[in-house]
mmCIF file of C-alpha atoms and ligand atoms in Angstrom:
data_model
loop_
_atom_site.group_PDB
_atom_site.id
_atom_site.type_symbol
_atom_site.label_atom_id
_atom_site.label_comp_id
_atom_site.label_asym_id
_atom_site.label_seq_id
_atom_site.Cartn_x
_atom_site.Cartn_y
_atom_site.Cartn_z
ATOM 1 C CA MET G 1 -2.574 -27.501 -84.997
ATOM 2 C CA PRO G 2 -2.616 -31.303 -84.921
ATOM 3 C CA THR G 3 -4.428 -32.765 -87.887
ATOM 4 C CA SER G 4 -4.610 -36.262 -86.417
ATOM 5 C CA ASP G 5 -7.777 -35.561 -84.416
ATOM 6 C CA LEU G 6 -9.791 -34.648 -87.494
ATOM 7 C CA PRO G 7 -12.632 -36.673 -88.953
ATOM 8 C CA THR G 8 -10.499 -37.545 -91.934
ATOM 9 C CA SER G 9 -12.439 -40.584 -93.137
ATOM 10 C CA ASP G 10 -13.370 -39.038 -96.481
ATOM 11 C CA LEU G 11 -12.320 -35.449 -95.944
ATOM 12 C CA PRO G 12 -11.135 -33.979 -99.242
ATOM 13 C CA THR G 13 -7.610 -32.667 -98.761
ATOM 14 C CA SER G 14 -5.377 -30.330 -100.732
ATOM 15 C CA ASP G 15 -1.660 -29.842 -100.172
ATOM 16 C CA ALA G 16 -1.695 -26.708 -102.358
ATOM 17 C CA ASP G 17 -0.434 -23.428 -100.917
ATOM 18 C CA PRO G 18 -2.980 -20.685 -101.711
ATOM 19 C CA PHE G 19 -0.321 -18.119 -100.703
ATOM 20 C CA SER G 20 2.446 -19.363 -103.010
ATOM 21 C CA HIS G 21 3.601 -17.133 -105.854
ATOM 22 C CA GLU G 22 2.424 -19.689 -108.395
ATOM 23 C CA VAL G 23 -1.149 -19.585 -107.055
ATOM 24 C CA LEU G 24 -1.117 -15.806 -106.528
ATOM 25 C CA GLU G 25 -0.101 -15.358 -110.171
ATOM 26 C CA ASP G 26 -3.123 -17.380 -111.297
ATOM 27 C CA PRO G 27 -5.434 -18.608 -108.534
ATOM 28 C CA LEU G 28 -8.228 -19.824 -110.823
ATOM 29 C CA PRO G 29 -7.045 -23.461 -111.180
ATOM 30 C CA LEU G 30 -6.807 -23.863 -107.402
ATOM 31 C CA HIS G 31 -10.235 -22.284 -106.945
ATOM 32 C CA GLU G 32 -11.792 -24.755 -109.366
ATOM 33 C CA ALA G 33 -10.002 -27.707 -107.751
ATOM 34 C CA LEU G 34 -11.221 -26.686 -104.296
ATOM 35 C CA ARG G 35 -14.822 -26.202 -105.487
ATOM 36 C CA GLU G 36 -14.786 -29.594 -107.157
ATOM 37 C CA ALA G 37 -13.120 -31.422 -104.252
ATOM 38 C CA GLY G 38 -16.139 -30.951 -101.998
ATOM 39 C CA PRO G 39 -17.978 -28.435 -99.800
ATOM 40 C CA VAL G 40 -15.118 -28.429 -97.261
ATOM 41 C CA VAL G 41 -11.480 -29.144 -98.078
ATOM 42 C CA LEU G 42 -8.607 -29.558 -95.631
ATOM 43 C CA LEU G 43 -5.599 -27.436 -96.544
ATOM 44 C CA SER G 44 -3.065 -29.902 -95.169
ATOM 45 C CA ARG G 45 -0.178 -27.435 -95.298
ATOM 46 C CA TYR G 46 -1.845 -25.142 -92.779
ATOM 47 C CA GLY G 47 -4.206 -27.492 -90.936
ATOM 48 C CA THR G 48 -7.120 -25.210 -91.825
ATOM 49 C CA PHE G 49 -10.306 -25.769 -93.775
ATOM 50 C CA ALA G 50 -11.319 -24.163 -97.043
ATOM 51 C CA LEU G 51 -14.743 -23.242 -98.409
ATOM 52 C CA ALA G 52 -14.878 -22.423 -102.098
ATOM 53 C CA ARG G 53 -18.467 -23.036 -103.235
ATOM 54 C CA TYR G 54 -20.804 -20.046 -103.331
ATOM 55 C CA ASP G 55 -23.543 -21.476 -101.100
ATOM 56 C CA ASP G 56 -21.107 -22.632 -98.416
ATOM 57 C CA VAL G 57 -19.071 -19.400 -98.429
ATOM 58 C CA HIS G 58 -22.269 -17.359 -98.271
ATOM 59 C CA ALA G 59 -23.717 -19.460 -95.448
ATOM 60 C CA ALA G 60 -20.519 -19.250 -93.394
ATOM 61 C CA LEU G 61 -20.161 -15.486 -93.918
ATOM 62 C CA VAL G 62 -23.642 -14.779 -92.573
ATOM 63 C CA ASN G 63 -23.119 -17.212 -89.670
ATOM 64 C CA TRP G 64 -20.981 -14.938 -87.479
ATOM 65 C CA GLN G 65 -22.091 -16.816 -84.363
ATOM 66 C CA GLU G 66 -20.383 -20.069 -85.416
ATOM 67 C CA PHE G 67 -17.685 -18.506 -87.606
ATOM 68 C CA GLU G 68 -16.270 -15.676 -85.567
ATOM 69 C CA SER G 69 -14.010 -12.818 -86.574
ATOM 70 C CA SER G 70 -12.823 -11.960 -83.045
ATOM 71 C CA ALA G 71 -10.010 -14.540 -83.235
ATOM 72 C CA GLY G 72 -8.722 -12.674 -86.298
ATOM 73 C CA VAL G 73 -9.604 -13.033 -89.972
ATOM 74 C CA GLY G 74 -6.101 -14.105 -90.904
ATOM 75 C CA LEU G 75 -4.366 -17.439 -90.460
ATOM 76 C CA SER G 76 -3.025 -16.603 -87.033
ATOM 77 C CA ASN G 77 -5.345 -17.064 -84.071
ATOM 78 C CA PHE G 78 -5.471 -13.999 -81.805
ATOM 79 C CA ARG G 79 -6.392 -16.238 -78.872
ATOM 80 C CA VAL G 80 -3.050 -18.001 -79.279
ATOM 81 C CA GLU G 81 -0.729 -15.470 -80.938
ATOM 82 C CA GLU G 82 -0.279 -11.749 -80.372
ATOM 83 C CA PRO G 83 -1.662 -9.754 -83.355
ATOM 84 C CA TRP G 84 0.846 -7.543 -85.238
ATOM 85 C CA ARG G 85 -1.242 -4.449 -84.353
ATOM 86 C CA PRO G 86 -4.166 -3.799 -81.987
ATOM 87 C CA PRO G 87 -7.166 -5.553 -83.568
ATOM 88 C CA SER G 88 -9.606 -3.613 -85.726
ATOM 89 C CA LEU G 89 -12.806 -2.716 -83.854
ATOM 90 C CA LEU G 90 -14.782 -3.678 -86.962
ATOM 91 C CA LEU G 91 -13.026 -6.391 -88.919
ATOM 92 C CA GLU G 92 -11.659 -8.340 -85.977
ATOM 93 C CA ALA G 93 -14.643 -8.050 -83.640
ATOM 94 C CA ASP G 94 -18.093 -9.553 -83.291
ATOM 95 C CA PRO G 95 -21.296 -8.415 -81.602
ATOM 96 C CA PRO G 96 -21.737 -6.795 -79.210
ATOM 97 C CA ARG G 97 -18.305 -5.056 -79.387
ATOM 98 C CA HIS G 98 -18.545 -4.743 -83.155
ATOM 99 C CA ASP G 99 -21.896 -2.941 -83.235
ATOM 100 C CA ALA G 100 -21.243 0.644 -82.132
ATOM 101 C CA PRO G 101 -18.140 1.151 -84.316
ATOM 102 C CA ARG G 102 -19.999 -0.444 -87.234
ATOM 103 C CA ARG G 103 -23.031 1.819 -86.797
ATOM 104 C CA VAL G 104 -20.838 4.908 -86.662
ATOM 105 C CA LEU G 105 -18.857 4.049 -89.775
ATOM 106 C CA GLN G 106 -21.980 3.005 -91.646
ATOM 107 C CA LYS G 107 -23.441 6.470 -91.090
ATOM 108 C CA VAL G 108 -20.176 8.306 -91.775
ATOM 109 C CA LEU G 109 -19.803 6.466 -95.113
ATOM 110 C CA GLY G 110 -23.514 6.414 -95.886
ATOM 111 C CA PRO G 111 -25.610 7.969 -98.681
ATOM 112 C CA ARG G 112 -25.857 11.446 -97.097
ATOM 113 C CA ALA G 113 -22.087 11.790 -96.821
ATOM 114 C CA LEU G 114 -21.575 10.509 -100.348
ATOM 115 C CA ARG G 115 -24.082 12.920 -101.871
ATOM 116 C CA ARG G 116 -21.785 15.716 -100.714
ATOM 117 C CA LEU G 117 -18.807 14.156 -102.506
ATOM 118 C CA ARG G 118 -20.374 13.148 -105.804
ATOM 119 C CA GLU G 119 -19.955 16.354 -107.819
ATOM 120 C CA GLY G 120 -16.431 16.991 -106.642
ATOM 121 C CA TRP G 121 -15.329 13.446 -107.408
ATOM 122 C CA ALA G 122 -16.860 13.635 -110.900
ATOM 123 C CA ALA G 123 -14.839 16.806 -111.533
ATOM 124 C CA ASP G 124 -11.689 15.217 -110.069
ATOM 125 C CA ALA G 125 -12.182 12.197 -112.324
ATOM 126 C CA ASP G 126 -12.576 14.391 -115.410
ATOM 127 C CA ALA G 127 -9.445 16.319 -114.425
ATOM 128 C CA LEU G 128 -7.381 13.152 -113.911
ATOM 129 C CA VAL G 129 -8.520 11.731 -117.253
ATOM 130 C CA GLU G 130 -7.569 14.988 -118.997
ATOM 131 C CA GLU G 131 -4.134 14.986 -117.316
ATOM 132 C CA VAL G 132 -3.455 11.400 -118.349
ATOM 133 C CA LEU G 133 -4.681 11.883 -121.923
ATOM 134 C CA SER G 134 -2.702 15.105 -122.306
ATOM 135 C CA ARG G 135 0.442 12.953 -121.981
ATOM 136 C CA GLY G 136 -0.679 10.627 -124.766
ATOM 137 C CA THR G 137 -3.057 7.843 -125.683
ATOM 138 C CA SER G 138 -0.901 5.068 -124.206
ATOM 139 C CA PHE G 139 -0.815 4.909 -120.426
ATOM 140 C CA ASP G 140 -0.842 2.521 -117.512
ATOM 141 C CA ALA G 141 -4.437 1.951 -116.422
ATOM 142 C CA ALA G 142 -3.318 0.506 -113.071
ATOM 143 C CA ARG G 143 -0.741 3.127 -112.100
ATOM 144 C CA ASP G 144 -2.066 6.246 -113.819
ATOM 145 C CA ILE G 145 -5.777 5.693 -113.047
ATOM 146 C CA GLY G 146 -6.294 2.748 -110.666
ATOM 147 C CA ALA G 147 -3.788 3.970 -108.099
ATOM 148 C CA ALA G 148 -3.951 7.667 -108.925
ATOM 149 C CA PHE G 149 -7.682 8.271 -108.582
ATOM 150 C CA PRO G 150 -8.320 6.846 -105.089
ATOM 151 C CA LEU G 151 -5.165 8.577 -103.833
ATOM 152 C CA ARG G 152 -6.446 11.822 -105.313
ATOM 153 C CA VAL G 153 -9.860 11.763 -103.618
ATOM 154 C CA PHE G 154 -9.941 9.394 -100.633
ATOM 155 C CA PRO G 155 -7.255 10.832 -98.303
ATOM 156 C CA ASP G 156 -8.822 14.274 -98.772
ATOM 157 C CA ALA G 157 -12.255 12.838 -97.971
ATOM 158 C CA VAL G 158 -10.890 11.328 -94.759
ATOM 159 C CA GLY G 159 -9.129 14.605 -93.999
ATOM 160 C CA ILE G 160 -5.532 13.542 -93.482
ATOM 161 C CA PRO G 161 -2.671 15.956 -94.247
ATOM 162 C CA GLU G 162 -0.628 15.617 -97.485
ATOM 163 C CA PRO G 163 2.774 14.570 -96.112
ATOM 164 C CA GLY G 164 3.284 10.829 -95.918
ATOM 165 C CA ARG G 165 0.369 9.788 -98.117
ATOM 166 C CA GLU G 166 2.763 7.637 -100.138
ATOM 167 C CA LYS G 167 2.770 5.340 -97.097
ATOM 168 C CA LEU G 168 -0.925 4.462 -97.453
ATOM 169 C CA LEU G 169 -0.546 1.807 -100.166
ATOM 170 C CA PRO G 170 2.469 0.071 -98.557
ATOM 171 C CA TYR G 171 0.684 0.041 -95.193
ATOM 172 C CA GLY G 172 -2.450 -1.504 -96.672
ATOM 173 C CA ASP G 173 -0.392 -3.935 -98.723
ATOM 174 C CA HIS G 174 1.276 -5.181 -95.555
ATOM 175 C CA ALA G 175 -2.010 -5.316 -93.612
ATOM 176 C CA PHE G 176 -3.519 -7.531 -96.311
ATOM 177 C CA ASN G 177 -0.370 -9.686 -96.491
ATOM 178 C CA ALA G 178 -0.519 -10.122 -92.719
ATOM 179 C CA PHE G 179 -3.773 -12.128 -93.018
ATOM 180 C CA GLY G 180 -1.788 -14.874 -94.714
ATOM 181 C CA PRO G 181 0.955 -17.150 -93.385
ATOM 182 C CA ASP G 182 4.278 -15.734 -92.245
ATOM 183 C CA ASN G 183 5.783 -16.057 -95.726
ATOM 184 C CA ASP G 184 8.162 -13.983 -97.866
ATOM 185 C CA LEU G 185 5.442 -11.387 -98.583
ATOM 186 C CA VAL G 186 5.074 -10.679 -94.866
ATOM 187 C CA ALA G 187 8.856 -10.632 -94.436
ATOM 188 C CA LYS G 188 9.097 -8.078 -97.257
ATOM 189 C CA GLY G 189 6.808 -5.678 -95.362
ATOM 190 C CA ALA G 190 8.227 -6.292 -91.886
ATOM 191 C CA PRO G 191 11.113 -3.766 -91.978
ATOM 192 C CA ARG G 192 8.681 -0.862 -92.479
ATOM 193 C CA VAL G 193 5.935 -1.897 -90.048
ATOM 194 C CA ALA G 194 7.032 0.472 -87.261
ATOM 195 C CA GLU G 195 7.423 3.423 -89.632
ATOM 196 C CA LEU G 196 4.147 2.809 -91.506
ATOM 197 C CA SER G 197 2.078 1.978 -88.415
ATOM 198 C CA GLY G 198 3.495 4.960 -86.548
ATOM 199 C CA TRP G 199 2.515 7.271 -89.355
ATOM 200 C CA VAL G 200 -0.962 5.762 -89.890
ATOM 201 C CA ASN G 201 -1.734 5.851 -86.169
ATOM 202 C CA ALA G 202 -0.645 9.496 -85.976
ATOM 203 C CA GLN G 203 -3.086 10.447 -88.779
ATOM 204 C CA CYS G 204 -5.981 9.084 -86.702
ATOM 205 C CA GLN G 205 -5.648 11.759 -83.999
ATOM 206 C CA ARG G 206 -8.276 14.446 -83.845
ATOM 207 C CA ASP G 207 -5.873 17.409 -84.029
ATOM 208 C CA VAL G 208 -4.196 15.974 -87.156
ATOM 209 C CA LEU G 209 -7.441 15.473 -89.096
ATOM 210 C CA ALA G 210 -9.135 18.242 -91.119
ATOM 211 C CA PRO G 211 -12.151 19.907 -89.444
ATOM 212 C CA THR G 212 -14.454 18.275 -92.009
ATOM 213 C CA GLY G 213 -14.308 14.801 -93.509
ATOM 214 C CA PHE G 214 -14.820 11.171 -92.560
ATOM 215 C CA GLY G 215 -12.168 11.456 -89.827
ATOM 216 C CA ALA G 216 -13.802 14.492 -88.200
ATOM 217 C CA ASP G 217 -17.204 12.789 -88.511
ATOM 218 C CA ILE G 218 -15.895 9.782 -86.578
ATOM 219 C CA TRP G 219 -14.559 12.018 -83.811
ATOM 220 C CA ALA G 220 -17.899 13.890 -83.749
ATOM 221 C CA ALA G 221 -19.630 10.555 -83.156
ATOM 222 C CA SER G 222 -17.427 10.093 -80.090
ATOM 223 C CA ASP G 223 -18.518 13.547 -78.853
ATOM 224 C CA ARG G 224 -22.098 12.306 -79.095
ATOM 225 C CA GLY G 225 -21.199 9.225 -77.068
ATOM 226 C CA GLU G 226 -21.852 6.789 -79.952
ATOM 227 C CA ILE G 227 -18.320 5.416 -79.533
ATOM 228 C CA THR G 228 -15.710 6.232 -76.884
ATOM 229 C CA PRO G 229 -12.877 8.698 -77.520
ATOM 230 C CA ALA G 230 -10.507 5.739 -77.195
ATOM 231 C CA GLN G 231 -12.303 3.966 -80.045
ATOM 232 C CA ALA G 232 -12.331 6.916 -82.459
ATOM 233 C CA PRO G 233 -8.709 6.672 -83.672
ATOM 234 C CA LEU G 234 -9.073 2.927 -84.292
ATOM 235 C CA VAL G 235 -12.181 3.511 -86.389
ATOM 236 C CA VAL G 236 -10.268 6.101 -88.432
ATOM 237 C CA ARG G 237 -7.474 3.524 -88.770
ATOM 238 C CA SER G 238 -9.949 1.110 -90.377
ATOM 239 C CA LEU G 239 -10.632 3.663 -93.114
ATOM 240 C CA LEU G 240 -6.939 4.163 -93.784
ATOM 241 C CA THR G 241 -6.236 0.413 -93.764
ATOM 242 C CA ALA G 242 -9.141 -0.922 -95.750
ATOM 243 C CA GLY G 243 -10.023 2.026 -97.982
ATOM 244 C CA VAL G 244 -7.039 2.515 -100.264
ATOM 245 C CA ASP G 245 -5.529 -0.705 -101.681
ATOM 246 C CA THR G 246 -8.979 -2.223 -102.104
ATOM 247 C CA THR G 247 -10.336 0.600 -104.254
ATOM 248 C CA VAL G 248 -7.052 0.888 -106.154
ATOM 249 C CA HIS G 249 -7.143 -2.777 -107.115
ATOM 250 C CA GLY G 250 -10.895 -2.710 -107.733
ATOM 251 C CA ILE G 251 -10.606 0.189 -110.164
ATOM 252 C CA SER G 252 -7.591 -1.392 -111.874
ATOM 253 C CA ALA G 253 -9.649 -4.579 -112.193
ATOM 254 C CA VAL G 254 -12.591 -2.911 -113.911
ATOM 255 C CA LEU G 255 -10.253 -1.153 -116.357
ATOM 256 C CA TYR G 256 -8.406 -4.422 -117.035
ATOM 257 C CA ALA G 257 -11.773 -6.107 -117.589
ATOM 258 C CA PHE G 258 -12.811 -3.491 -120.136
ATOM 259 C CA ALA G 259 -9.423 -3.597 -121.890
ATOM 260 C CA THR G 260 -9.875 -7.347 -122.375
ATOM 261 C CA HIS G 261 -13.629 -7.267 -123.182
ATOM 262 C CA PRO G 262 -13.984 -4.639 -125.950
ATOM 263 C CA ASP G 263 -17.655 -5.502 -126.570
ATOM 264 C CA GLN G 264 -18.406 -4.617 -122.940
ATOM 265 C CA TRP G 265 -16.731 -1.221 -123.329
ATOM 266 C CA GLN G 266 -19.022 -0.569 -126.277
ATOM 267 C CA ARG G 267 -22.022 -1.545 -124.123
ATOM 268 C CA LEU G 268 -20.916 0.883 -121.443
ATOM 269 C CA ARG G 269 -20.395 3.645 -123.992
ATOM 270 C CA ALA G 270 -23.916 3.115 -125.291
ATOM 271 C CA GLU G 271 -25.314 3.089 -121.769
ATOM 272 C CA PRO G 272 -23.019 4.992 -119.354
ATOM 273 C CA GLY G 273 -25.447 4.330 -116.511
ATOM 274 C CA LEU G 274 -23.948 0.822 -116.466
ATOM 275 C CA ALA G 275 -20.768 2.142 -114.785
ATOM 276 C CA ARG G 276 -21.936 1.041 -111.348
ATOM 277 C CA VAL G 277 -22.988 -2.438 -112.398
ATOM 278 C CA ALA G 278 -19.704 -2.712 -114.310
ATOM 279 C CA PHE G 279 -17.781 -2.115 -111.109
ATOM 280 C CA ASP G 280 -19.747 -4.729 -109.175
ATOM 281 C CA GLU G 281 -19.314 -7.171 -112.026
ATOM 282 C CA ALA G 282 -15.561 -6.481 -111.927
ATOM 283 C CA VAL G 283 -15.539 -7.043 -108.173
ATOM 284 C CA ARG G 284 -17.273 -10.376 -108.775
ATOM 285 C CA TRP G 285 -15.011 -11.305 -111.690
ATOM 286 C CA GLU G 286 -11.683 -10.303 -110.122
ATOM 287 C CA SER G 287 -12.466 -10.346 -106.386
ATOM 288 C CA PRO G 288 -9.855 -7.781 -105.279
ATOM 289 C CA VAL G 289 -10.188 -9.278 -101.784
ATOM 290 C CA GLN G 290 -9.678 -12.978 -102.506
ATOM 291 C CA THR G 291 -10.001 -14.598 -99.102
ATOM 292 C CA PHE G 292 -10.665 -14.073 -95.421
ATOM 293 C CA PHE G 293 -10.477 -16.539 -92.546
ATOM 294 C CA ARG G 294 -13.055 -17.165 -89.861
ATOM 295 C CA THR G 295 -12.689 -19.301 -86.708
ATOM 296 C CA ALA G 296 -15.182 -21.985 -85.646
ATOM 297 C CA THR G 297 -16.640 -21.137 -82.215
ATOM 298 C CA THR G 298 -18.009 -24.677 -81.811
ATOM 299 C CA ASP G 299 -17.898 -27.922 -83.780
ATOM 300 C CA VAL G 300 -19.684 -26.959 -87.001
ATOM 301 C CA ARG G 301 -21.045 -29.526 -89.436
ATOM 302 C CA ILE G 302 -20.851 -28.687 -93.142
ATOM 303 C CA GLY G 303 -22.152 -31.528 -95.260
ATOM 304 C CA ASP G 304 -20.449 -34.669 -93.913
ATOM 305 C CA VAL G 305 -17.562 -32.817 -92.328
ATOM 306 C CA VAL G 306 -17.287 -31.421 -88.823
ATOM 307 C CA VAL G 307 -15.066 -28.363 -88.509
ATOM 308 C CA PRO G 308 -13.770 -28.615 -84.928
ATOM 309 C CA GLU G 309 -14.097 -25.701 -82.506
ATOM 310 C CA GLY G 310 -11.201 -23.280 -82.656
ATOM 311 C CA ARG G 311 -10.131 -24.172 -86.202
ATOM 312 C CA LYS G 312 -9.566 -21.588 -88.883
ATOM 313 C CA VAL G 313 -11.681 -21.737 -92.033
ATOM 314 C CA LEU G 314 -10.557 -19.945 -95.202
ATOM 315 C CA MET G 315 -13.399 -18.402 -97.182
ATOM 316 C CA PHE G 316 -12.537 -18.232 -100.882
ATOM 317 C CA LEU G 317 -14.621 -15.200 -101.902
ATOM 318 C CA ALA G 318 -13.019 -15.316 -105.346
ATOM 319 C CA ALA G 319 -13.884 -18.983 -105.879
ATOM 320 C CA ALA G 320 -17.485 -18.392 -104.752
ATOM 321 C CA ASN G 321 -17.736 -15.465 -107.155
ATOM 322 C CA ARG G 322 -16.945 -17.774 -110.076
ATOM 323 C CA ASP G 323 -18.811 -20.845 -108.884
ATOM 324 C CA PRO G 324 -20.677 -22.236 -111.925
ATOM 325 C CA ARG G 325 -23.302 -23.583 -109.469
ATOM 326 C CA ARG G 326 -24.283 -19.941 -108.905
ATOM 327 C CA TRP G 327 -23.150 -18.004 -111.991
ATOM 328 C CA ALA G 328 -23.783 -18.705 -115.668
ATOM 329 C CA ASP G 329 -20.538 -18.478 -117.682
ATOM 330 C CA PRO G 330 -18.754 -17.244 -114.537
ATOM 331 C CA ASP G 331 -15.418 -16.411 -116.172
ATOM 332 C CA ARG G 332 -17.019 -13.873 -118.487
ATOM 333 C CA PHE G 333 -17.064 -10.194 -117.514
ATOM 334 C CA ASP G 334 -20.585 -9.376 -118.631
ATOM 335 C CA LEU G 335 -22.540 -6.168 -118.051
ATOM 336 C CA SER G 336 -25.797 -7.882 -118.915
ATOM 337 C CA ARG G 337 -25.690 -10.096 -115.839
ATOM 338 C CA ASP G 338 -26.923 -9.072 -112.403
ATOM 339 C CA PRO G 339 -23.821 -9.386 -110.205
ATOM 340 C CA SER G 340 -25.685 -8.612 -106.993
ATOM 341 C CA GLY G 341 -25.221 -11.312 -104.418
ATOM 342 C CA HIS G 342 -21.508 -11.622 -105.203
ATOM 343 C CA VAL G 343 -19.394 -12.014 -102.080
ATOM 344 C CA GLY G 344 -16.547 -9.778 -103.225
ATOM 345 C CA PHE G 345 -17.537 -7.304 -100.506
ATOM 346 C CA GLY G 346 -18.260 -10.163 -98.133
ATOM 347 C CA MET G 347 -21.772 -10.793 -96.796
ATOM 348 C CA GLY G 348 -23.528 -10.433 -93.464
ATOM 349 C CA ILE G 349 -22.602 -8.167 -90.554
ATOM 350 C CA HIS G 350 -19.025 -7.593 -91.746
ATOM 351 C CA GLN G 351 -19.899 -6.813 -95.353
ATOM 352 C CA CYS G 352 -17.677 -3.987 -96.593
ATOM 353 C CA VAL G 353 -18.826 -0.813 -94.868
ATOM 354 C CA GLY G 354 -17.002 1.264 -97.484
ATOM 355 C CA GLN G 355 -18.646 -0.309 -100.502
ATOM 356 C CA HIS G 356 -20.655 2.819 -101.366
ATOM 357 C CA VAL G 357 -17.482 4.885 -101.286
ATOM 358 C CA ALA G 358 -15.762 2.340 -103.525
ATOM 359 C CA ARG G 359 -18.684 2.340 -105.964
ATOM 360 C CA LEU G 360 -18.751 6.134 -106.133
ATOM 361 C CA GLU G 361 -15.013 6.287 -106.830
ATOM 362 C CA ALA G 362 -15.277 3.662 -109.535
ATOM 363 C CA GLU G 363 -18.399 5.148 -111.077
ATOM 364 C CA SER G 364 -16.767 8.589 -111.200
ATOM 365 C CA ILE G 365 -13.614 7.473 -112.979
ATOM 366 C CA VAL G 366 -15.267 4.952 -115.330
ATOM 367 C CA THR G 367 -17.829 7.568 -116.358
ATOM 368 C CA ALA G 368 -15.093 10.141 -116.983
ATOM 369 C CA LEU G 369 -13.194 7.684 -119.190
ATOM 370 C CA ALA G 370 -16.314 6.658 -121.086
ATOM 371 C CA ARG G 371 -16.914 10.290 -122.030
ATOM 372 C CA ARG G 372 -13.528 10.570 -123.766
ATOM 373 C CA VAL G 373 -12.429 7.087 -124.824
ATOM 374 C CA ARG G 374 -13.919 5.256 -127.803
ATOM 375 C CA THR G 375 -11.827 2.092 -127.509
ATOM 376 C CA ILE G 376 -9.430 0.782 -124.885
ATOM 377 C CA GLU G 377 -7.151 -2.206 -125.408
ATOM 378 C CA LEU G 378 -4.084 -3.803 -123.877
ATOM 379 C CA ASP G 379 -0.796 -2.360 -125.089
ATOM 380 C CA GLY G 380 1.429 -4.957 -123.437
ATOM 381 C CA PRO G 381 1.256 -7.723 -120.860
ATOM 382 C CA PRO G 382 -0.405 -6.826 -117.540
ATOM 383 C CA VAL G 383 1.792 -7.403 -114.497
ATOM 384 C CA ARG G 384 0.356 -8.845 -111.312
ATOM 385 C CA HIS G 385 1.234 -7.666 -107.828
ATOM 386 C CA HIS G 386 1.285 -10.585 -105.394
ATOM 387 C CA ASN G 387 -0.391 -10.199 -102.011
ATOM 388 C CA ASN G 388 -1.580 -12.867 -99.569
ATOM 389 C CA THR G 389 -5.147 -11.490 -99.663
ATOM 390 C CA LEU G 390 -5.494 -9.136 -102.603
ATOM 391 C CA ARG G 391 -5.689 -9.903 -106.303
ATOM 392 C CA ALA G 392 -3.796 -6.963 -107.622
ATOM 393 C CA LEU G 393 -2.343 -5.467 -110.770
ATOM 394 C CA GLU G 394 0.931 -3.590 -110.748
ATOM 395 C CA SER G 395 0.688 -2.559 -114.383
ATOM 396 C CA VAL G 396 -1.961 -2.614 -117.123
ATOM 397 C CA PRO G 397 -0.516 -0.946 -120.239
ATOM 398 C CA VAL G 398 -3.342 0.279 -122.458
ATOM 399 C CA ARG G 399 -3.778 2.165 -125.679
ATOM 400 C CA VAL G 400 -6.940 4.201 -126.220
ATOM 401 C CA VAL G 401 -8.642 5.814 -129.192
ATOM 402 C CA LEU G 402 -10.358 9.091 -128.364
ATOM 403 C CA ASP G 403 -13.600 10.455 -129.730
HETATM 404 C C1 OVM B 1 -9.837 -2.728 -90.624
HETATM 405 C C2 OVM B 1 -9.938 -3.483 -91.905
HETATM 406 C C3 OVM B 1 -11.177 -3.746 -92.470
HETATM 407 C C4 OVM B 1 -11.279 -4.455 -93.655
HETATM 408 C C5 OVM B 1 -10.155 -4.901 -94.273
HETATM 409 C C6 OVM B 1 -8.928 -4.642 -93.712
HETATM 410 C C7 OVM B 1 -6.589 -4.744 -94.043
HETATM 411 C C8 OVM B 1 -8.807 -3.928 -92.534
HETATM 412 O O1 OVM B 1 -10.856 -2.465 -90.011
HETATM 413 O O2 OVM B 1 -8.707 -2.400 -90.230
HETATM 414 O O3 OVM B 1 -7.860 -5.108 -94.382
#
C-alpha cells in the first residue's frame, strides 16, 4: 500500500513491529506508546492504522458497516490476496451473510446447551485437579491445567473422535499466526498446513461427528434449513479453530494472574463465586486475543485523521483493556473491579460467540482448584509462547499448598 497518499500532516506514526519477538515477549510498552501517540497511529512498517485507546477500539468494533470483517481480520486483504483457507462464515463475514451462521452458533453454544454440560465439566475439573495433585504440589499451571482442561472437555463437547486431537492446538496456533504478517511465525506453521487443515476439515463432516454435541447440533440446524448443508462443516470448523487455543491461553492467564496476585487468590477462596469475574478480569488483564484487523469500507474520520477506504486498521484489544482513560489502576488484576465492558472478547456483532463456553470451562477449573489449594505461587520463571495474535504462556511453574 502506498503511504504517500495519506493525510500525514500531523498523523502520529510508529515504526514499531507489533509482531516482532521483542514486542510479543512484552507488548505493554508498545501499547502504552500507541495509546499516548494519539487516537489513530500509522504503523509505517505495514502501511496500516492502529487504534489502541478504549473508546476508539470500542467504537470501531461496533461499527461493522465502516470497519468490515469480510476483507479478512488479518493483515492480508482478501479482496487482493487469496486467503490461506476458505474464509470463516462468522469471523470473516458481515451481514447479511454473517447472520444465519451466527444465529445458529449462538444457539448451539447458548445457555441451554451449557446447562447440560455444567455438572460433567465440574466433575472433570475435580478429576483433573486430583490427577495433577496426586503427582505432587509442584506442577505447570499452563501445561498441566491450562492446556489439559480444555482438551479434556471441549473436543468431547464438539463430538470429534479421539485420534488426531493433538493437532488442534497447532492448527489454532497457525490460524492465529496467519492474521499477522508473513513472518517467521507463519513460516514455522506452513509445513503442516495441509496436514492440519486436512484433518480439521475431515472432523467437520457429519458422519465423523458424534450423534450428540455441538457438531451434531450444527448439522441439525442445517436439517431445519437455518443454514445450508454446505455451510455446516465451515461452522463446525469455526469451533475447532477458535475454541481451543483461546480457552487454553485464557485459563493459563487466570492461573498466572492468581500465582502473581496472592491476595486475589485469598479473595477467591473466601468467595468462590468470584471465579467467573476472575476469568473476565484475567481476559481483560491479559487479553489472550491481543489484536484483530478491520478494513475501512469508506473514508472514515477518527479525530483529525481520515482512514482511507480499503485500508486495514489494527484494533489493539489488549491496549484498550489497559487504557487508564477507562480503567482505574489498569495493570492490576483485581477481583473487586467490574471488568464488564472489556474488549477481550471483542464487541458488537462479532463478539466471541463461544464466550459462555470459555467462562464455564474457566469457572469449572478455577472452582476445582480453589476447593483444594490454599496458596499458589510461581515456582520458576513463566515462559511465553509467541503468536502473532495470541498472548500465550508455554509454561507457568507453580507450587501450591493444599488444605
Ligand atoms: C473462525 C474463527 C473465529 C474466531 C477466531 C478465529 C483463528 C477463527 O470462525 O474460524 O481465530
